[in-house]
CSV table of C-alpha atoms in Angstrom, one decimal:
chain,number,residue,atom,x,y,z
J,1,MET,CA,-58.6,-12.0,-6.3
J,2,ASN,CA,-56.2,-13.4,-9.5
J,3,ALA,CA,-52.5,-14.4,-9.1
J,4,ALA,CA,-51.2,-11.3,-11.1
J,5,VAL,CA,-52.8,-9.0,-8.7
J,6,GLY,CA,-52.4,-11.3,-5.3
J,7,GLU,CA,-48.1,-11.2,-6.8
J,8,SER,CA,-48.8,-7.3,-7.8
J,9,ILE,CA,-49.9,-6.9,-3.7
J,10,GLU,CA,-47.0,-9.1,-1.9
J,11,ALA,CA,-44.6,-6.9,-4.5
J,12,LEU,CA,-46.0,-3.6,-3.5
J,13,HIS,CA,-46.2,-4.5,0.4
J,14,ALA,CA,-42.6,-6.0,0.3
J,15,ARG,CA,-41.7,-2.1,-1.1
J,16,LEU,CA,-43.4,-0.9,1.7
J,17,GLY,CA,-41.7,-2.1,3.9
J,18,GLY,CA,-38.0,-1.3,2.8
J,19,HIS,CA,-39.4,2.0,2.5
J,20,ARG,CA,-40.4,2.1,6.0
J,21,LYS,CA,-37.2,1.3,6.7
J,22,ALA,CA,-35.2,3.7,4.8
J,23,SER,CA,-37.1,6.1,6.6
J,24,LEU,CA,-36.6,4.1,10.4
J,25,ASP,CA,-33.2,4.2,9.1
J,26,ARG,CA,-32.5,7.7,7.5
J,27,PRO,CA,-32.6,10.4,10.4
J,28,HIS,CA,-29.0,7.3,11.4
J,29,LEU,CA,-27.6,8.2,8.4
J,30,GLU,CA,-28.1,11.6,8.1
J,31,ALA,CA,-26.3,12.5,11.6
J,32,GLU,CA,-23.4,9.6,10.5
J,33,ARG,CA,-22.9,12.1,7.1
J,34,ALA,CA,-23.2,15.6,8.9
J,35,ARG,CA,-20.6,13.9,11.9
J,36,LEU,CA,-18.1,12.8,8.6
J,37,LEU,CA,-17.9,16.6,6.9
J,38,ALA,CA,-17.6,18.0,9.9
J,39,ASP,CA,-14.5,15.5,11.0
J,40,ALA,CA,-13.4,16.2,7.0
J,41,ALA,CA,-13.7,20.0,7.5
J,42,SER,CA,-11.7,19.7,10.8
J,43,LEU,CA,-8.5,17.6,9.1
J,44,LEU,CA,-9.2,20.4,6.5
J,45,ARG,CA,-8.6,23.0,8.3
J,46,ASP,CA,-5.6,21.1,9.5
J,47,LEU,CA,-4.4,21.1,6.6
J,48,ARG,CA,-5.3,23.7,4.7
J,49,PRO,CA,-6.7,27.0,7.1
J,50,GLY,CA,-9.5,28.9,4.7
J,51,LEU,CA,-10.2,26.4,2.4
J,52,PRO,CA,-13.3,25.3,2.0
J,53,LEU,CA,-14.2,22.0,2.1
J,54,ASP,CA,-16.4,22.0,-1.4
J,55,ASP,CA,-13.0,23.5,-2.7
J,56,VAL,CA,-11.2,20.3,-1.8
J,57,SER,CA,-11.4,18.9,-5.3
J,58,THR,CA,-8.2,21.5,-6.4
J,59,LEU,CA,-5.8,19.4,-3.6
J,60,ARG,CA,-6.1,16.4,-5.5
J,61,PRO,CA,-3.5,16.6,-7.4
J,62,ALA,CA,-1.1,17.3,-4.6
J,63,LEU,CA,-2.3,14.5,-2.9
J,64,SER,CA,-1.5,12.2,-5.2
J,65,ARG,CA,1.8,13.4,-6.0
J,66,ARG,CA,2.6,12.9,-1.6
J,67,VAL,CA,1.1,9.0,-2.4
J,68,ARG,CA,3.2,8.4,-5.1
J,69,ILE,CA,6.6,9.8,-2.8
J,70,GLY,CA,5.6,7.9,-0.4
J,71,GLU,CA,5.4,5.0,-3.1
J,72,LEU,CA,9.3,6.2,-4.1
J,73,GLY,CA,10.3,6.3,-1.1
J,74,ASN,CA,9.2,2.7,0.4
J,75,GLN,CA,11.1,1.5,-3.2
J,76,HIS,CA,14.5,3.1,-1.8
J,77,GLN,CA,14.2,1.0,1.3
J,78,ALA,CA,13.2,-1.9,-0.2
J,79,LEU,CA,16.4,-1.2,-3.1
J,80,THR,CA,18.8,0.7,-0.1
J,81,ALA,CA,18.3,-2.6,2.0
J,82,ARG,CA,18.9,-5.0,-0.7
J,83,VAL,CA,22.6,-3.4,-1.5
J,84,ARG,CA,23.1,-3.4,1.6
J,85,GLN,CA,22.6,-7.5,1.2
J,86,THR,CA,24.5,-7.6,-1.7
J,87,ASP,CA,27.3,-5.4,-0.5
J,88,LYS,CA,27.7,-8.3,2.5
J,89,LEU,CA,27.1,-11.4,0.5
J,90,ARG,CA,30.2,-9.9,-2.1
J,91,HIS,CA,32.7,-9.6,1.4
J,92,GLU,CA,31.8,-12.9,1.9
J,93,ILE,CA,32.4,-14.4,-0.8
J,94,GLY,CA,35.2,-12.2,-1.5
J,95,ALA,CA,36.7,-13.7,2.2
J,96,ARG,CA,35.9,-17.3,1.1
J,97,LEU,CA,37.7,-16.7,-2.4
J,98,GLU,CA,40.5,-15.4,0.2
J,99,HIS,CA,40.5,-18.3,2.0
J,100,GLU,CA,40.9,-20.6,-0.6
J,101,ARG,CA,43.2,-18.9,-2.2
J,102,LEU,CA,45.3,-19.2,0.7
J,103,ALA,CA,44.5,-22.9,1.4
J,104,ARG,CA,45.6,-23.4,-2.6
J,105,ALA,CA,49.0,-22.0,-2.1
J,106,GLN,CA,49.4,-24.2,0.8
J,107,PHE,CA,50.2,-27.4,-2.0
J,108,PRO,CA,52.8,-27.7,-3.3
J,109,ALA,CA,53.3,-26.5,-7.1
J,110,THR,CA,53.1,-29.9,-9.8
J,111,ASP,CA,52.4,-29.8,-13.4
J,112,SER,CA,49.4,-30.7,-14.6
J,113,PRO,CA,48.6,-31.8,-18.4
J,114,ASP,CA,45.6,-29.0,-18.1
J,115,GLY,CA,48.3,-26.1,-17.2
J,116,LEU,CA,46.6,-25.5,-14.5
J,117,ARG,CA,48.7,-25.3,-10.3
């Protein structure tokens, strides 16, 4: 037997092993597929009673809008938090500025060359 034939036989043997494994896995995979389809149909019945699973693609525009609305809600929440933080910081800086103005007012007025008090 020459080397090419031997390699061909080994390749066929390896493919046969893969085929046998796939044959053993198939019932499990089919059961998993059936379970997932049943779960999807159940979820769809809760969301849209009467809509067949085959027509689920009609929901895609509404679902993408829902996702976008969620994203915008999250952005709004983050921006609102930043506004609150900025307002708090502005208030703190304003209070420090007023404190410094009052402290400066305690010093006697002097004539300075640059016109500042």
